[in-house]
Short mmCIF file of C-alpha atoms in Angstrom, two decimals:
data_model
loop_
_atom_site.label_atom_id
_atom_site.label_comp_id
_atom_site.label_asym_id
_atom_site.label_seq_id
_atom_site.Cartn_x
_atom_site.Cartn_y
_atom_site.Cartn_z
CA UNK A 1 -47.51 94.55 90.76
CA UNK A 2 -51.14 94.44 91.39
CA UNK A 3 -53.07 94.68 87.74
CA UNK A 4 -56.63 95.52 87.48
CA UNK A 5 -59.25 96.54 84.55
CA UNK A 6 -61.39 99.21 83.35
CA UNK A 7 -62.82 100.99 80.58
CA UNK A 8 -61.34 104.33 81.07
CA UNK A 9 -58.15 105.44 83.31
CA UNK A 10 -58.53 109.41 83.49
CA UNK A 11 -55.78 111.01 85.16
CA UNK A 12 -56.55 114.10 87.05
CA UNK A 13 -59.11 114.83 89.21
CA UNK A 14 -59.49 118.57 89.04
CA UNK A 15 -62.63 119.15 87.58
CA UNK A 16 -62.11 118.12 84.14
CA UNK A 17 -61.29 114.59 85.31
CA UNK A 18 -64.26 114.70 88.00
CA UNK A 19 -66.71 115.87 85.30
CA UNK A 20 -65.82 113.28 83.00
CA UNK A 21 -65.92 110.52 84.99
CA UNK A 22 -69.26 111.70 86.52
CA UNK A 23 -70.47 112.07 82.78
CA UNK A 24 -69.15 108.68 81.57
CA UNK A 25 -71.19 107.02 85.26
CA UNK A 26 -74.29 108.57 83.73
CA UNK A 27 -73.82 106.89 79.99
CA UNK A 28 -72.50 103.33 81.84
CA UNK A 29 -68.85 103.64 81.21
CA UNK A 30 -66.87 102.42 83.97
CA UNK A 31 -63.83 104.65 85.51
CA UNK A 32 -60.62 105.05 87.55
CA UNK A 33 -59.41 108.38 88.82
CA UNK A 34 -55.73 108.44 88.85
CA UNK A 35 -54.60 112.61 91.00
CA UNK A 36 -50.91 113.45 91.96
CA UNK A 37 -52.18 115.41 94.79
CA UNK A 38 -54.79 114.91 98.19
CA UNK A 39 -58.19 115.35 97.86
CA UNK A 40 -57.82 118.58 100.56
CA UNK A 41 -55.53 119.82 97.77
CA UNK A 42 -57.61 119.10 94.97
CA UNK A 43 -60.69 120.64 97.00
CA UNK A 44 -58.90 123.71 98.31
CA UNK A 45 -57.55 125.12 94.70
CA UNK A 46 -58.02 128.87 94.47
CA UNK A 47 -58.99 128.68 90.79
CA UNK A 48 -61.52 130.59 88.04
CA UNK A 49 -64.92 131.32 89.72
CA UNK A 50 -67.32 132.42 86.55
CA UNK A 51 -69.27 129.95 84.57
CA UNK A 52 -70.86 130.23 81.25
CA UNK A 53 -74.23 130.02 80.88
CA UNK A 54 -73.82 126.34 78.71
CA UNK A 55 -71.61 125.26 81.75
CA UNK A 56 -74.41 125.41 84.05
CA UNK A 57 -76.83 124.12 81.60
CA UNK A 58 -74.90 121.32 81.59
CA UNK A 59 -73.83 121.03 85.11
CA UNK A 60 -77.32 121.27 85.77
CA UNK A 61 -78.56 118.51 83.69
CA UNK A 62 -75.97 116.11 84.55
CA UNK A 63 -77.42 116.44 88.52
CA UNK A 64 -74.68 118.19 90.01
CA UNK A 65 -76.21 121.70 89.99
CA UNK A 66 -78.53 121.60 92.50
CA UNK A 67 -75.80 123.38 95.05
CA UNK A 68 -74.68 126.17 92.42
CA UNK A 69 -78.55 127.03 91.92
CA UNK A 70 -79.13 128.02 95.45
CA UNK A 71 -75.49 129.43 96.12
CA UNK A 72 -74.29 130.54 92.93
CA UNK A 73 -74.87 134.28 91.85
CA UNK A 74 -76.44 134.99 88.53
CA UNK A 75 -74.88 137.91 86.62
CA UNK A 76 -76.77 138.92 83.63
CA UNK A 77 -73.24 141.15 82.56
CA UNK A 78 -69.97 143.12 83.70
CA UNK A 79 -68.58 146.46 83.44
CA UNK A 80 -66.06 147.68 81.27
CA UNK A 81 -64.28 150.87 82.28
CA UNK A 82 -61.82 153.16 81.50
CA UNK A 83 -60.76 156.95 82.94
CA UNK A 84 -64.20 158.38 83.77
CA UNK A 85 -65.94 155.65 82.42
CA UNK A 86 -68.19 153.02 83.39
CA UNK A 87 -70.57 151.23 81.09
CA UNK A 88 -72.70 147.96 81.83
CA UNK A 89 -72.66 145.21 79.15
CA UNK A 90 -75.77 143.51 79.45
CA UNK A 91 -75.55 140.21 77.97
CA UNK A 92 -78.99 139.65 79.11
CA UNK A 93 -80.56 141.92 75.97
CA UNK A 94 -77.56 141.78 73.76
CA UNK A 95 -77.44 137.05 73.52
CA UNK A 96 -80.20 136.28 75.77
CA UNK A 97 -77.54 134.14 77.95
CA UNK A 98 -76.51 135.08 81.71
CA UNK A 99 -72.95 134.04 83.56
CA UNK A 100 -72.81 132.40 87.32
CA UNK A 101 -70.03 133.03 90.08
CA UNK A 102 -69.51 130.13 91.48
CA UNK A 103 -65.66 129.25 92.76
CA UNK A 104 -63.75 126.35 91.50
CA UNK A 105 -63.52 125.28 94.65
CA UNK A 106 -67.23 124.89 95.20
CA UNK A 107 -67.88 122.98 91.20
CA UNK A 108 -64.87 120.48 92.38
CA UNK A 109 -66.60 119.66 95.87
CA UNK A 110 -69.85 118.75 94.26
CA UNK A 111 -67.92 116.61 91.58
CA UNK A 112 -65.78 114.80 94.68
CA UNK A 113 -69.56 114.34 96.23
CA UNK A 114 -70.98 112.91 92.73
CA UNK A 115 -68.00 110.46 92.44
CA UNK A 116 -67.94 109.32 96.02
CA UNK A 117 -71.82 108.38 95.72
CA UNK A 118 -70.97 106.72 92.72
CA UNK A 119 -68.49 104.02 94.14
CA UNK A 120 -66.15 104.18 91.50
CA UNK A 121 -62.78 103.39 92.28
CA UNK A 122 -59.87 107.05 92.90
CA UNK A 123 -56.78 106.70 93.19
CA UNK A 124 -55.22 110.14 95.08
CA UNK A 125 -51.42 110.70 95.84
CA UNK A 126 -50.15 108.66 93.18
CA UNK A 127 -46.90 108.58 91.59
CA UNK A 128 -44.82 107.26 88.38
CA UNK A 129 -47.47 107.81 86.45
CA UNK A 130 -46.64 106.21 82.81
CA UNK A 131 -49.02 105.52 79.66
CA UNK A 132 -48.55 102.72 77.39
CA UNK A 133 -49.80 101.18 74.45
CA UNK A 134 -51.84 104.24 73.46
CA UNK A 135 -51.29 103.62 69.58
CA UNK A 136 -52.98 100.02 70.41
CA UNK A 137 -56.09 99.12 71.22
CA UNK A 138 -55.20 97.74 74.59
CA UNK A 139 -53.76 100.63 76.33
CA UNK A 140 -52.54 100.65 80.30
CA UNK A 141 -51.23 103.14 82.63
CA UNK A 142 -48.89 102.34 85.54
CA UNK A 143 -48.64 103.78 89.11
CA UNK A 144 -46.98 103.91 92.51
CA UNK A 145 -49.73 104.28 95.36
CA UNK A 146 -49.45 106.65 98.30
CA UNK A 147 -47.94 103.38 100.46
CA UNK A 148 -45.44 102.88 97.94
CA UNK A 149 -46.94 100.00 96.10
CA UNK A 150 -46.78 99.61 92.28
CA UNK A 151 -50.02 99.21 90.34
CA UNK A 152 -51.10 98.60 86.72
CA UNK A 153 -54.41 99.09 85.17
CA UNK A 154 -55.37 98.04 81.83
CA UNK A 155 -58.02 99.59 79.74
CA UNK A 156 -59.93 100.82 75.81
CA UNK A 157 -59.08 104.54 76.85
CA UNK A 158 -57.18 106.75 78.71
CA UNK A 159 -58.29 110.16 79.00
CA UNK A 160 -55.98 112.88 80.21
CA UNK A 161 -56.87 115.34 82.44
CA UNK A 162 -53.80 116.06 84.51
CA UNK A 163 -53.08 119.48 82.98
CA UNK A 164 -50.33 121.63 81.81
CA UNK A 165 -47.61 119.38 83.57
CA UNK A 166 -49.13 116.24 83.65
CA UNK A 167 -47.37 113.17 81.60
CA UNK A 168 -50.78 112.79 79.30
CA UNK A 169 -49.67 115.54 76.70
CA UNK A 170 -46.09 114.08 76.97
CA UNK A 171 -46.99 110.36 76.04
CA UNK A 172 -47.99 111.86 72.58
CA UNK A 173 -44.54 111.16 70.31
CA UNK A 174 -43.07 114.94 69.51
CA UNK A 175 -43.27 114.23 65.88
CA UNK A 176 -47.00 114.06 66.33
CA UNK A 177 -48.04 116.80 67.98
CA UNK A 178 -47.86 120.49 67.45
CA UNK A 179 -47.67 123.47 70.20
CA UNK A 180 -49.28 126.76 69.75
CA UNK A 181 -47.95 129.55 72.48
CA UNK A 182 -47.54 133.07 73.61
CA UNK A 183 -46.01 134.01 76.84
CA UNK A 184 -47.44 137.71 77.65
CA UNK A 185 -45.31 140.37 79.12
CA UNK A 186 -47.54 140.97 82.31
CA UNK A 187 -49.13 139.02 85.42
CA UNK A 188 -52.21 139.35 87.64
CA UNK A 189 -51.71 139.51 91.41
CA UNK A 190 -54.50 137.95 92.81
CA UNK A 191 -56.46 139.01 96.11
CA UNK A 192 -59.22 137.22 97.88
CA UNK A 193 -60.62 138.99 101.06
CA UNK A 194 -63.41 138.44 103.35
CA UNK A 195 -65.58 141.47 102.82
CA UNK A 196 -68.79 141.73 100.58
CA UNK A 197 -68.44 143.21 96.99
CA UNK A 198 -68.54 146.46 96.04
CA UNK A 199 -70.18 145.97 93.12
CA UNK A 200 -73.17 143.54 92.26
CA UNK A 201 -71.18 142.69 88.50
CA UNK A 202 -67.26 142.26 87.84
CA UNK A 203 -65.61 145.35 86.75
CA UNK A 204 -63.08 144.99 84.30
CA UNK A 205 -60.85 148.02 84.36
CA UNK A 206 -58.20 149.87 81.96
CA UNK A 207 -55.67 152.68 83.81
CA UNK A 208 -52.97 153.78 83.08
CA UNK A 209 -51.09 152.33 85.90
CA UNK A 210 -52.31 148.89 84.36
CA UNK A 211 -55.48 146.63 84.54
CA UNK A 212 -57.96 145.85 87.30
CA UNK A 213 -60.55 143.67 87.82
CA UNK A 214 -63.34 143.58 90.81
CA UNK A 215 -65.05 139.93 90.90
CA UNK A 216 -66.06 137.99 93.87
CA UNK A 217 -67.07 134.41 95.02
CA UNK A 218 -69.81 134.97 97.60
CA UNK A 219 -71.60 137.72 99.22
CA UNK A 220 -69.06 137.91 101.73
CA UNK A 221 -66.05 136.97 99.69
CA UNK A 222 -64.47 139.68 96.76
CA UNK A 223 -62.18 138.45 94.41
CA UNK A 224 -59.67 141.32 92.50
CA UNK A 225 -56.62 141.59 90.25
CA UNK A 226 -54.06 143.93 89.49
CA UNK A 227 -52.08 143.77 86.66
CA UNK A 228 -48.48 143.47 87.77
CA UNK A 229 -44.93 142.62 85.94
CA UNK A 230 -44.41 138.68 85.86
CA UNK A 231 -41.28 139.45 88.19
CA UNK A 232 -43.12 141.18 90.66
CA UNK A 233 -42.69 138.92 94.24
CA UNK A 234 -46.15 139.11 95.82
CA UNK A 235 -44.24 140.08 99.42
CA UNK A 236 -43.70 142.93 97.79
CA UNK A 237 -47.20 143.94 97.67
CA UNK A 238 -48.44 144.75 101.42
CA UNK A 239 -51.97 144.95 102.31
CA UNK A 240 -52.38 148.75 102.06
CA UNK A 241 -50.36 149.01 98.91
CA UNK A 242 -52.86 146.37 97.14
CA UNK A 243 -55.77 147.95 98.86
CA UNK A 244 -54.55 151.95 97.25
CA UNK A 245 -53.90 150.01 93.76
CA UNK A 246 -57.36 148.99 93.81
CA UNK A 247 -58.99 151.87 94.84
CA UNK A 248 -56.94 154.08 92.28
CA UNK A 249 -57.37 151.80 89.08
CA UNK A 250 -61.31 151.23 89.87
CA UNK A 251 -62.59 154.26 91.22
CA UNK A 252 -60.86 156.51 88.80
CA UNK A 253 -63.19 158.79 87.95
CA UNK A 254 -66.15 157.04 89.20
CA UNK A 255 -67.68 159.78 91.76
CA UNK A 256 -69.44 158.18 94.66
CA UNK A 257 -68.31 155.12 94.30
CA UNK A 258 -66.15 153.56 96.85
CA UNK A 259 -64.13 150.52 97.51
CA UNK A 260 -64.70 148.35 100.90
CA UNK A 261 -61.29 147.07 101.86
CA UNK A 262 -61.20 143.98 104.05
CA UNK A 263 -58.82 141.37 105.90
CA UNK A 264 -56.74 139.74 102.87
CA UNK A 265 -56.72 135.64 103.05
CA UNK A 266 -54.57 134.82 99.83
CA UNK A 267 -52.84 136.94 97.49
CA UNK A 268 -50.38 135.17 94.37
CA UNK A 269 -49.03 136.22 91.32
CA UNK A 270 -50.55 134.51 88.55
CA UNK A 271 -48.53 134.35 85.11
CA UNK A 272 -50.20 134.77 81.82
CA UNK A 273 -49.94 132.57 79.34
CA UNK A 274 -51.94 130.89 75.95
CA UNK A 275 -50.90 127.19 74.72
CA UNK A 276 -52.62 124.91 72.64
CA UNK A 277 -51.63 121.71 71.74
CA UNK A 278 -53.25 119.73 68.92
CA UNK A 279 -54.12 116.70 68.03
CA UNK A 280 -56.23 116.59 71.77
CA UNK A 281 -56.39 112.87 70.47
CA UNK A 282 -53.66 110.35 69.39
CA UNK A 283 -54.01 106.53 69.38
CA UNK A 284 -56.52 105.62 72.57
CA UNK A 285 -55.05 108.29 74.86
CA UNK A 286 -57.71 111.72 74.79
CA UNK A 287 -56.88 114.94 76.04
CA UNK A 288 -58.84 117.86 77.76
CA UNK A 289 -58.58 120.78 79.55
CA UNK A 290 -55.62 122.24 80.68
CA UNK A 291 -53.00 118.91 79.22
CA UNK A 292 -54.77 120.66 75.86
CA UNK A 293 -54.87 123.99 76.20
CA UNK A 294 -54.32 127.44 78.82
CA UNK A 295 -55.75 130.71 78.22
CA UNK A 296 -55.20 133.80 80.41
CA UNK A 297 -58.08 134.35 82.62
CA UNK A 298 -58.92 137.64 81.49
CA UNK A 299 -61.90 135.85 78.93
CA UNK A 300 -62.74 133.52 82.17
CA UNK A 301 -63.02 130.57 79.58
CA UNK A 302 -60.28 128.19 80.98
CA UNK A 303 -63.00 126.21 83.43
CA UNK A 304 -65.30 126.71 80.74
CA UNK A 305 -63.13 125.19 77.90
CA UNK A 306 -62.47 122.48 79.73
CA UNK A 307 -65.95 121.61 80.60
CA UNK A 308 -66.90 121.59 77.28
CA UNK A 309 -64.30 119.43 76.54
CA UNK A 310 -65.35 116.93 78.72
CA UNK A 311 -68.78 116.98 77.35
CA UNK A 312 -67.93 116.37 74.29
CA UNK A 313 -65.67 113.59 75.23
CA UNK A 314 -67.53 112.04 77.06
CA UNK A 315 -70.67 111.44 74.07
CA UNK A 316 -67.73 110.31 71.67
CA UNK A 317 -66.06 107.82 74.24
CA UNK A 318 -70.11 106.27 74.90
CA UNK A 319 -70.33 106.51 71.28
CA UNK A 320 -67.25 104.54 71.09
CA UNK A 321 -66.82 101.66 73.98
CA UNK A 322 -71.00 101.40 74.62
CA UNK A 323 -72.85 101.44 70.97
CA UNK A 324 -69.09 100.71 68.77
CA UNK A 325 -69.36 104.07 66.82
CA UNK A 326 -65.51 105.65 66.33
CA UNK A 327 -66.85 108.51 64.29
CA UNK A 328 -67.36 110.87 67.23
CA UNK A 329 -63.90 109.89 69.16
CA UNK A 330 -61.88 110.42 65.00
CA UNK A 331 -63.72 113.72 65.13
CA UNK A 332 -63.08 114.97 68.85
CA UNK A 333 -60.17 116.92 68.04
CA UNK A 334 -61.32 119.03 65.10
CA UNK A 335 -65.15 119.22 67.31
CA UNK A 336 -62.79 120.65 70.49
CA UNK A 337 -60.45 122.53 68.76
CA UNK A 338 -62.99 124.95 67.07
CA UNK A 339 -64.54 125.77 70.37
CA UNK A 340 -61.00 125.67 72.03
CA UNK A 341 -59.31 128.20 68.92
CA UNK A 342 -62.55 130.67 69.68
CA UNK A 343 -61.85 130.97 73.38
CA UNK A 344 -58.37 131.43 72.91
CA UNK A 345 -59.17 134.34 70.47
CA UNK A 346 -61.46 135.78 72.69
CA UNK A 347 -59.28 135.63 75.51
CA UNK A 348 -56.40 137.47 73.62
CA UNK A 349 -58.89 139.82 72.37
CA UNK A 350 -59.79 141.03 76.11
CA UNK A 351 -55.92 140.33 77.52
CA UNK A 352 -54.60 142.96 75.27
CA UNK A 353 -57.89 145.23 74.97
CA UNK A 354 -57.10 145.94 79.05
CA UNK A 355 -53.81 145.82 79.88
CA UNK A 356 -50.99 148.74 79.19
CA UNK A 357 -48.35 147.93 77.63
CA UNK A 358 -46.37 151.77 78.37
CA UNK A 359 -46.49 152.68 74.69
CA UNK A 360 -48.58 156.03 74.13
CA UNK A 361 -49.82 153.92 70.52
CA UNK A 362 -51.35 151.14 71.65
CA UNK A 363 -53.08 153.12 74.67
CA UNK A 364 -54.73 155.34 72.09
CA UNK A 365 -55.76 151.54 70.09
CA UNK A 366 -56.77 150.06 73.64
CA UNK A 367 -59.35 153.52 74.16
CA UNK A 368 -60.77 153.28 70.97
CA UNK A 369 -61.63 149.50 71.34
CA UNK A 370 -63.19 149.90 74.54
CA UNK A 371 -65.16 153.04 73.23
CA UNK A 372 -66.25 151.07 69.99
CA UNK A 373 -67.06 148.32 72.71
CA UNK A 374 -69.63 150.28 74.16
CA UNK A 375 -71.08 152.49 71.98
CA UNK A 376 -71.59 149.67 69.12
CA UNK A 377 -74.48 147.62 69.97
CA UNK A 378 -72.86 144.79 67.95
CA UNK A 379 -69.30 145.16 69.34
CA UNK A 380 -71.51 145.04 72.51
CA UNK A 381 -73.02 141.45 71.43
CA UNK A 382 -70.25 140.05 69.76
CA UNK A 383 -68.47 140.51 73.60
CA UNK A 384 -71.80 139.09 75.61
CA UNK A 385 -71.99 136.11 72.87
CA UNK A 386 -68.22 135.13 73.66
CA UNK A 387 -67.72 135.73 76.98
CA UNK A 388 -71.44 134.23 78.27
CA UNK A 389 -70.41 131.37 75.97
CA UNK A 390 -71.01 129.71 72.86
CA UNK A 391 -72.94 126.52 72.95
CA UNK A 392 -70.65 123.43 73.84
CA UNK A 393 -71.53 121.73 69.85
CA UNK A 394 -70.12 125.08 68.45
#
């Protein structure tokens, strides 16, 4: 077995592992990047596409936002509708904070480009991946590479970024963590197609056939959901059926406004879920993003969340191996968590603000929300603070 050193093993390289070793380059910390999948696998994930306005602050500052300036699209709000209804939150006026669409796809290329020009070491197609010795002060993490051949890496922290399914989370003894859920009753089928919005802001739609949602990635690329049931089989849903969905649940009751259909490229249906698992730190091993914590997307804060994981993380783990202050890596976890609790709230708040449920009740609860929404100036702000994004320290 071939045994090397660093200061931090991350595992996963989506772009909570990217940004964090990026981050930890720029403070001095050496890294390894440990990824189950390819790099074309990692770089072709269809995943969230909006960024808060602290993401790309940050983004920005850390030198990998000179792409998302010139390609991104700067939304200053969305729309929230409902039958006969449109109205434009401006988060603009209401927190002084804007929101970019920029793809997933697109933040993990530039990351992939940051780390290459770095020359630290990545690891992709790995398997076996095993922690041990987190409760120590000499941790290490063991591997198989893509050729077969075993590898061991010792190290002061391992940082787990390998989401949801990933062994980081797992490592942590069951008697010493603690798992927050709920498992909602409905799904999103998701639909990119090549043809330019019809809108220049997302529309987030309530109808009584269920919710809708009009984003997009580019100028030439629309993004949109339908609320579906989590059983629905996506080869079920033909183009022209998703197409007449769409046009129903957003152009109800919007006269003279039409919907531009294109040629479909994916379509998937997406379950929703929110988990979050605490402490996000036990021993030497440090979680973030998704291995922490899954919202539903309706909020757009699961990119976000873990991005300001990451930043945080990053400070306290500098703080830690560089200048040989553990306050900021004891305090990570209650410092996360607060920011992490807020945009699951918020996230819940919009899930079951928008989508039916088929009881008469809570559609009459769900149309006085949205009405309060956007005839209340501060229900109007307290939305634009939350969804453009609370600052990372929060």
């Amino acid at each position: 077995m071939k045994t090397t050193r660093t200061q931090v093993v991350i595992v996963g390289a989506g772009p909570a592992g990217l940004l964090l070793s990026h981050l930890l380059d720029r403070e001095g910390i050496e890294s390894v990047l440990l990824e189950n999948r390819s790099p074309d696998y990692v770089r072709g994930r269809i995943r969230a596409g909006m960024l808060e306005h602290s993401t790309v602050e940050l983004l920005v500052e850390a030198g990998v936002g000179d792409r998302l300036k010139r390609e991104g699209m700067e939304h200053r709000g969305i729309y929230l509708q409902f039958p006969h209804e449109r109205h434009h939150i401006d988060f603009r006026s209401l927190a002084n904070r804007s929101v970019w669409v920029y793809g997933q796809t697109e933040v993990t290329r530039d990351l992939m480009q940051a780390r290459s020009a770095a020359g630290q070491q990545s690891h992709y197609e790995v398997g076996d991946v095993a922690l041990h010795d987190i409760d120590g002060e000499s941790p290490s993490v063991t591997f198989v590479d893509v050729e077969g051949r075993p590898h061991r890496i010792d190290c002061d922290v391992v940082a787990g970024c390998d989401g949801f399914h990933g062994p980081a989370r797992r490592s942590i003894p069951e008697g010493a963590r603690r798992s927050f859920g709920r498992e909602y009753p409905y799904a999103w089928l998701g639909v990119l197609a090549d043809v330019a919005p019809s809108t220049d802001e997302l529309i987030y739609a309530w109808h009584p056939e269920g919710f809708a949602m009009h984003s997009m990635r580019s100028h030439s690329v629309s993004r949109f959901y339908l609320q579906v049931d989590p059983s629905d089989d996506v080869a079920g849903w033909s183009d022209d059926r998703i197409w007449d969905a769409l046009a129903r649940r957003l152009g109800h009751g919007q006269d003279g406004w039409q919907l531009q259909p294109g040629r479909i490229t994916d379509k998937s249906v997406l379950p929703m879920r929110s988990f979050v698992s605490t402490p996000m730190q036990y021993g030497r091993l440090f979680l973030a993003g998704d291995a922490a914590h899954i919202v539903p997307p309706t909020g757009a804060k699961g990119l976000n969340l873990a991005v300001a994981d990451v930043a945080l993380l990053s400070r306290a783990l500098a703080a830690l191996l560089r200048d040989g202050d553990p306050r900021p890596a004891d305090e990570y976890t209650d410092t996360a968590l607060r920011r992490v609790w807020r945009g699951t709230h918020f996230s819940w708040w919009m899930t079951s603000m928008l989508h039916v449920t088929g009881d008469p009740f809570d559609a009459q609860l769900q149309r006085s929300q949205l009405e309060w929404v956007v005839r209340s100036e501060s229900a109007a702000a307290g939305l634009a603070e939350n969804y453009a994004g609370l600052p990372i320290g929060y």
